[in-house]
Amino acid sequence: MSYARYPGIRVYSTFSDSIPDLYFDGIFYTHDSIGVGQAGLADFLSKNSLYSLDDLSEGRFWLLYRKNNTYKVCADDCGQEVIFYYHVDNIWAFSNSFLALVEHLTAHDVKLHLNPGSAASFFLPGGFGETLISHNSVVQQIKVLPRNAQLRIVDGVFSVESRYPSFDKKYRSNREMPNLNVLQRNIVKWQARLRGLADNHSYDFSVEISGGADSRLLLALLLSSGVDISGINFLSNPSLGNDYRIAGQLAKKYGFSLAPAMNRQANVERLSAFEQVELYLYGSLGAYHKTYFSRFRYRPKTFRLHGGGGGLLRDYYGGEFLPYIDKYNKFFRDQCLFSSIKDNYRSCLESAGYLSAGDHYLDFRCRFHVGRNWYKSNEACLITPLISSDLLREYAELSPVARSRRYLHLAYYMLLDPEILSVPFDEDWKSFPVEDVERMRSHISQWKPEWPENEEVKVFFGESPELVAYPWGGDEKGSVDELLHAELEYAKSSELVGDYFSSRSLGVLGRSSDWRKSGKRHRNLSHVVLLSKLEELGVEMAV
């Protein structure tokens, strides 16, 4: 393996020969501009010479820049890029890939040790176990940069400091209804952005349509923006039965056609199966264990409107923060190991002050599932309006009852297009009770709007497509499934798996007695491959 084959992976450290004065990957927004990629940022800065990168916050990106003798490294204010870092004594390093950072450090003879509590959290069932559950990585000495923080390097001296204001959860106002002016400002802002993106003919524009609530909210936002929908690709998955049927009802009601896939991606150069698997290992291991592959040699010039982050506007995880983890106790034979998982999970309390398990969603599930933007961008440039600090602050101000009844979602629908709620959802619980709809209608009727200025935005981007992987030139060794299954077969010999986790954790391993000969289920066992790779790179068991 070698992360040097993939230009989107960056690792910098005390061992690096040099650090660039500016590096940017992703998409950013200002009040009147959108920039895509480093070329887009450079073009934007050339036309806005007084703009300070210290003010860049909204989007899906990670940024490295120099001011005098100081380097700063950060992600956007909702943490849609994940940055891992190492800092012990005078040695420091950081990367947007966990596995690449481990590879880099061990290549320079840095000793690393497994963090059992963090590693075992990937054995938790369901969505909660698909990601890290604290800022502690699977390696003791490597941490995740918190969403509101940045790295600062001054004359070689490394530190972590605050960049964005925290959401102070201790002083919520507990309002029963959302502030409609906040929502209206967000709507007008995003309507202008969608017009700018959709009218840019250098990129395709697509939107995912399903039977769920979040994609429909974005459909209402898109339709209200005045965009010519004849140039939009409306994507839906025909294999998803009822989900696709509901999407078809929306298409019929609003006059658009559904497509199963992007048309312009058929003839672009694809990565080999080996490259797809290796890039997946670098893009996901240690952060997110579900398996999705990047397929293209160059990043497609495609904007995709995506409903990711809708869980931020409702209580995705129910209940209080501290007791939430206890329900997973039954999945572990070894209570000492489960205790380490609990300690790992509860370490968030001191640093972030969570009150509910739902507060945890923003910093972890949302970041690792919907985020990891450099890897996601290899398929499309995601546009995620629901991942918004404006909406998050407004949601945090609502009472528990208002949050549980999804009043922020409902208000957004009612301001955009109440009629879109007449089409049923794919699941009954996603519909809003009639009394809630009437109560929101009454709330809106008493509202005195403060209409924000409707500014048009300019889009800055590079003309050349961005390279995902340098040509490998090796022999093809099978399909992606065969190669990933071979990685799992190799993991059979891992001492970390065989002698530690498989004997202590029920999880997927304990409930599947034939996991070592698993074929169809291997994609659910990628966290086993993680442990094998760490052992291969020389990561040692904790002392």
mmCIF file of N, CA, C and O in Angstrom, residues 75-124:
data_model
loop_
_atom_site.group_PDB
_atom_site.id
_atom_site.type_symbol
_atom_site.label_atom_id
_atom_site.label_comp_id
_atom_site.label_asym_id
_atom_site.label_seq_id
_atom_site.Cartn_x
_atom_site.Cartn_y
_atom_site.Cartn_z
ATOM 1 N N ALA A 75 -11.164 22.416 9.377
ATOM 2 C CA ALA A 75 -12.258 22.002 8.500
ATOM 3 C C ALA A 75 -13.343 23.082 8.574
ATOM 4 O O ALA A 75 -13.188 24.104 9.260
ATOM 5 N N ASP A 76 -14.433 22.876 7.866
ATOM 6 C CA ASP A 76 -15.572 23.796 7.939
ATOM 7 C C ASP A 76 -16.207 23.747 9.325
ATOM 8 O O ASP A 76 -15.880 22.881 10.144
ATOM 9 N N ASP A 77 -17.131 24.656 9.591
ATOM 10 C CA ASP A 77 -17.654 24.796 10.956
ATOM 11 C C ASP A 77 -18.579 23.667 11.379
ATOM 12 O O ASP A 77 -18.946 23.578 12.555
ATOM 13 N N CYS A 78 -18.980 22.777 10.457
ATOM 14 C CA CYS A 78 -19.739 21.581 10.831
ATOM 15 C C CYS A 78 -18.893 20.320 10.716
ATOM 16 O O CYS A 78 -19.422 19.204 10.808
ATOM 17 N N GLY A 79 -17.596 20.491 10.493
ATOM 18 C CA GLY A 79 -16.670 19.364 10.529
ATOM 19 C C GLY A 79 -16.896 18.320 9.454
ATOM 20 O O GLY A 79 -16.720 17.130 9.703
ATOM 21 N N GLN A 80 -17.226 18.757 8.235
ATOM 22 C CA GLN A 80 -17.506 17.778 7.184
ATOM 23 C C GLN A 80 -16.260 17.209 6.521
ATOM 24 O O GLN A 80 -16.352 16.393 5.619
ATOM 25 N N GLU A 81 -15.111 17.640 6.964
ATOM 26 C CA GLU A 81 -13.871 16.932 6.705
ATOM 27 C C GLU A 81 -13.321 16.503 8.049
ATOM 28 O O GLU A 81 -13.465 17.226 9.042
ATOM 29 N N VAL A 82 -12.707 15.320 8.100
ATOM 30 C CA VAL A 82 -12.172 14.785 9.348
ATOM 31 C C VAL A 82 -10.655 14.840 9.288
ATOM 32 O O VAL A 82 -10.044 14.302 8.358
ATOM 33 N N ILE A 83 -10.055 15.493 10.258
ATOM 34 C CA ILE A 83 -8.605 15.639 10.325
ATOM 35 C C ILE A 83 -8.093 14.872 11.543
ATOM 36 O O ILE A 83 -8.561 15.089 12.663
ATOM 37 N N PHE A 84 -7.156 13.987 11.316
ATOM 38 C CA PHE A 84 -6.516 13.224 12.389
ATOM 39 C C PHE A 84 -5.149 13.842 12.678
ATOM 40 O O PHE A 84 -4.469 14.295 11.747
ATOM 41 N N TYR A 85 -4.754 13.842 13.947
ATOM 42 C CA TYR A 85 -3.440 14.414 14.254
ATOM 43 C C TYR A 85 -2.738 13.628 15.351
ATOM 44 O O TYR A 85 -3.358 12.921 16.165
ATOM 45 N N TYR A 86 -1.422 13.750 15.359
ATOM 46 C CA TYR A 86 -0.528 13.126 16.341
ATOM 47 C C TYR A 86 0.342 14.225 16.924
ATOM 48 O O TYR A 86 0.878 15.063 16.196
ATOM 49 N N HIS A 87 0.480 14.245 18.245
ATOM 50 C CA HIS A 87 1.366 15.215 18.880
ATOM 51 C C HIS A 87 1.886 14.631 20.184
ATOM 52 O O HIS A 87 1.147 14.535 21.175
ATOM 53 N N VAL A 88 3.127 14.198 20.166
ATOM 54 C CA VAL A 88 3.794 13.659 21.346
ATOM 55 C C VAL A 88 5.180 14.284 21.430
ATOM 56 O O VAL A 88 5.970 14.168 20.479
ATOM 57 N N ASP A 89 5.449 14.949 22.540
ATOM 58 C CA ASP A 89 6.724 15.669 22.719
ATOM 59 C C ASP A 89 6.904 16.666 21.582
ATOM 60 O O ASP A 89 6.017 17.480 21.350
ATOM 61 N N ASN A 90 7.991 16.580 20.832
ATOM 62 C CA ASN A 90 8.245 17.553 19.770
ATOM 63 C C ASN A 90 7.863 17.028 18.389
ATOM 64 O O ASN A 90 8.168 17.675 17.382
ATOM 65 N N ILE A 91 7.227 15.878 18.344
ATOM 66 C CA ILE A 91 6.836 15.295 17.055
ATOM 67 C C ILE A 91 5.343 15.503 16.839
ATOM 68 O O ILE A 91 4.539 15.223 17.721
ATOM 69 N N TRP A 92 5.005 16.001 15.674
ATOM 70 C CA TRP A 92 3.597 16.198 15.336
ATOM 71 C C TRP A 92 3.356 15.775 13.885
ATOM 72 O O TRP A 92 4.278 15.735 13.065
ATOM 73 N N ALA A 93 2.126 15.452 13.591
ATOM 74 C CA ALA A 93 1.733 15.081 12.234
ATOM 75 C C ALA A 93 0.219 15.198 12.124
ATOM 76 O O ALA A 93 -0.500 15.097 13.123
ATOM 77 N N PHE A 94 -0.279 15.409 10.918
ATOM 78 C CA PHE A 94 -1.726 15.448 10.694
ATOM 79 C C PHE A 94 -2.038 14.983 9.280
ATOM 80 O O PHE A 94 -1.185 15.049 8.381
ATOM 81 N N SER A 95 -3.264 14.510 9.083
ATOM 82 C CA SER A 95 -3.682 14.002 7.780
ATOM 83 C C SER A 95 -5.198 13.960 7.715
ATOM 84 O O SER A 95 -5.885 13.926 8.740
ATOM 85 N N ASN A 96 -5.717 13.891 6.486
ATOM 86 C CA ASN A 96 -7.153 13.666 6.281
ATOM 87 C C ASN A 96 -7.455 12.179 6.132
ATOM 88 O O ASN A 96 -8.591 11.815 5.842
ATOM 89 N N SER A 97 -6.453 11.314 6.333
ATOM 90 C CA SER A 97 -6.643 9.868 6.277
ATOM 91 C C SER A 97 -6.005 9.237 7.501
ATOM 92 O O SER A 97 -4.799 9.399 7.738
ATOM 93 N N PHE A 98 -6.804 8.487 8.272
ATOM 94 C CA PHE A 98 -6.279 7.829 9.465
ATOM 95 C C PHE A 98 -5.204 6.813 9.099
ATOM 96 O O PHE A 98 -4.111 6.808 9.674
ATOM 97 N N LEU A 99 -5.486 5.954 8.114
ATOM 98 C CA LEU A 99 -4.538 4.903 7.769
ATOM 99 C C LEU A 99 -3.254 5.483 7.192
ATOM 100 O O LEU A 99 -2.155 4.988 7.478
ATOM 101 N N ALA A 100 -3.360 6.543 6.387
ATOM 102 C CA ALA A 100 -2.162 7.176 5.837
ATOM 103 C C ALA A 100 -1.301 7.772 6.946
ATOM 104 O O ALA A 100 -0.072 7.716 6.888
ATOM 105 N N LEU A 101 -1.944 8.341 7.969
ATOM 106 C CA LEU A 101 -1.190 8.919 9.079
ATOM 107 C C LEU A 101 -0.443 7.831 9.842
ATOM 108 O O LEU A 101 0.724 7.996 10.205
ATOM 109 N N VAL A 102 -1.113 6.696 10.081
ATOM 110 C CA VAL A 102 -0.444 5.572 10.747
ATOM 111 C C VAL A 102 0.724 5.083 9.902
ATOM 112 O O VAL A 102 1.829 4.840 10.414
ATOM 113 N N GLU A 103 0.515 4.943 8.610
ATOM 114 C CA GLU A 103 1.573 4.491 7.701
ATOM 115 C C GLU A 103 2.766 5.444 7.740
ATOM 116 O O GLU A 103 3.931 5.013 7.796
ATOM 117 N N HIS A 104 2.491 6.729 7.708
ATOM 118 C CA HIS A 104 3.552 7.738 7.724
ATOM 119 C C HIS A 104 4.344 7.691 9.033
ATOM 120 O O HIS A 104 5.588 7.707 9.022
ATOM 121 N N LEU A 105 3.654 7.614 10.141
ATOM 122 C CA LEU A 105 4.331 7.636 11.437
ATOM 123 C C LEU A 105 5.161 6.379 11.670
ATOM 124 O O LEU A 105 6.312 6.454 12.114
ATOM 125 N N THR A 106 4.609 5.224 11.368
ATOM 126 C CA THR A 106 5.373 3.988 11.587
ATOM 127 C C THR A 106 6.560 3.889 10.633
ATOM 128 O O THR A 106 7.588 3.295 10.975
ATOM 129 N N ALA A 107 6.442 4.497 9.438
ATOM 130 C CA ALA A 107 7.580 4.520 8.516
ATOM 131 C C ALA A 107 8.739 5.333 9.072
ATOM 132 O O ALA A 107 9.897 5.140 8.670
ATOM 133 N N HIS A 108 8.434 6.240 10.014
ATOM 134 C CA HIS A 108 9.465 7.054 10.672
ATOM 135 C C HIS A 108 9.733 6.551 12.094
ATOM 136 O O HIS A 108 10.199 7.312 12.951
ATOM 137 N N ASP A 109 9.431 5.275 12.309
ATOM 138 C CA ASP A 109 9.762 4.584 13.573
ATOM 139 C C ASP A 109 9.092 5.188 14.801
ATOM 140 O O ASP A 109 9.626 5.110 15.915
ATOM 141 N N VAL A 110 7.913 5.765 14.602
ATOM 142 C CA VAL A 110 7.134 6.262 15.739
ATOM 143 C C VAL A 110 6.328 5.096 16.309
ATOM 144 O O VAL A 110 5.649 4.381 15.571
ATOM 145 N N LYS A 111 6.422 4.871 17.613
ATOM 146 C CA LYS A 111 5.713 3.778 18.250
ATOM 147 C C LYS A 111 4.243 4.155 18.474
ATOM 148 O O LYS A 111 3.946 5.209 19.038
ATOM 149 N N LEU A 112 3.355 3.260 18.049
ATOM 150 C CA LEU A 112 1.926 3.486 18.197
ATOM 151 C C LEU A 112 1.296 2.282 18.888
ATOM 152 O O LEU A 112 1.739 1.148 18.703
ATOM 153 N N HIS A 113 0.241 2.548 19.669
ATOM 154 C CA HIS A 113 -0.413 1.485 20.421
ATOM 155 C C HIS A 113 -1.921 1.541 20.211
ATOM 156 O O HIS A 113 -2.519 2.625 20.126
ATOM 157 N N LEU A 114 -2.530 0.360 20.156
ATOM 158 C CA LEU A 114 -3.969 0.262 19.964
ATOM 159 C C LEU A 114 -4.720 0.838 21.156
ATOM 160 O O LEU A 114 -4.300 0.694 22.296
ATOM 161 N N ASN A 115 -5.832 1.496 20.865
ATOM 162 C CA ASN A 115 -6.754 1.969 21.894
ATOM 163 C C ASN A 115 -7.935 0.999 21.919
ATOM 164 O O ASN A 115 -8.838 1.081 21.085
ATOM 165 N N PRO A 116 -7.952 0.042 22.852
ATOM 166 C CA PRO A 116 -8.994 -0.998 22.832
ATOM 167 C C PRO A 116 -10.409 -0.457 22.931
ATOM 168 O O PRO A 116 -11.323 -0.937 22.249
ATOM 169 N N GLY A 117 -10.641 0.547 23.766
ATOM 170 C CA GLY A 117 -11.986 1.087 23.934
ATOM 171 C C GLY A 117 -12.520 1.716 22.671
ATOM 172 O O GLY A 117 -13.709 1.592 22.348
ATOM 173 N N SER A 118 -11.646 2.383 21.921
ATOM 174 C CA SER A 118 -12.070 2.992 20.668
ATOM 175 C C SER A 118 -12.220 1.945 19.566
ATOM 176 O O SER A 118 -13.186 1.973 18.802
ATOM 177 N N ALA A 119 -11.275 0.997 19.504
ATOM 178 C CA ALA A 119 -11.348 -0.045 18.477
ATOM 179 C C ALA A 119 -12.590 -0.906 18.658
ATOM 180 O O ALA A 119 -13.260 -1.264 17.682
ATOM 181 N N ALA A 120 -12.922 -1.225 19.895
ATOM 182 C CA ALA A 120 -14.072 -2.097 20.156
ATOM 183 C C ALA A 120 -15.395 -1.410 19.866
ATOM 184 O O ALA A 120 -16.411 -2.082 19.667
ATOM 185 N N SER A 121 -15.410 -0.088 19.816
ATOM 186 C CA SER A 121 -16.670 0.611 19.552
ATOM 187 C C SER A 121 -17.201 0.291 18.162
ATOM 188 O O SER A 121 -18.406 0.386 17.912
ATOM 189 N N PHE A 122 -16.320 -0.120 17.229
ATOM 190 C CA PHE A 122 -16.778 -0.498 15.893
ATOM 191 C C PHE A 122 -17.547 -1.819 15.907
ATOM 192 O O PHE A 122 -18.153 -2.181 14.897
ATOM 193 N N PHE A 123 -17.499 -2.547 17.021
ATOM 194 C CA PHE A 123 -18.255 -3.786 17.134
ATOM 195 C C PHE A 123 -19.665 -3.542 17.684
ATOM 196 O O PHE A 123 -20.464 -4.472 17.781
ATOM 197 N N LEU A 124 -19.985 -2.301 18.054
ATOM 198 C CA LEU A 124 -21.338 -1.983 18.486
ATOM 199 C C LEU A 124 -22.287 -2.131 17.300
ATOM 200 O O LEU A 124 -21.967 -1.702 16.189
#
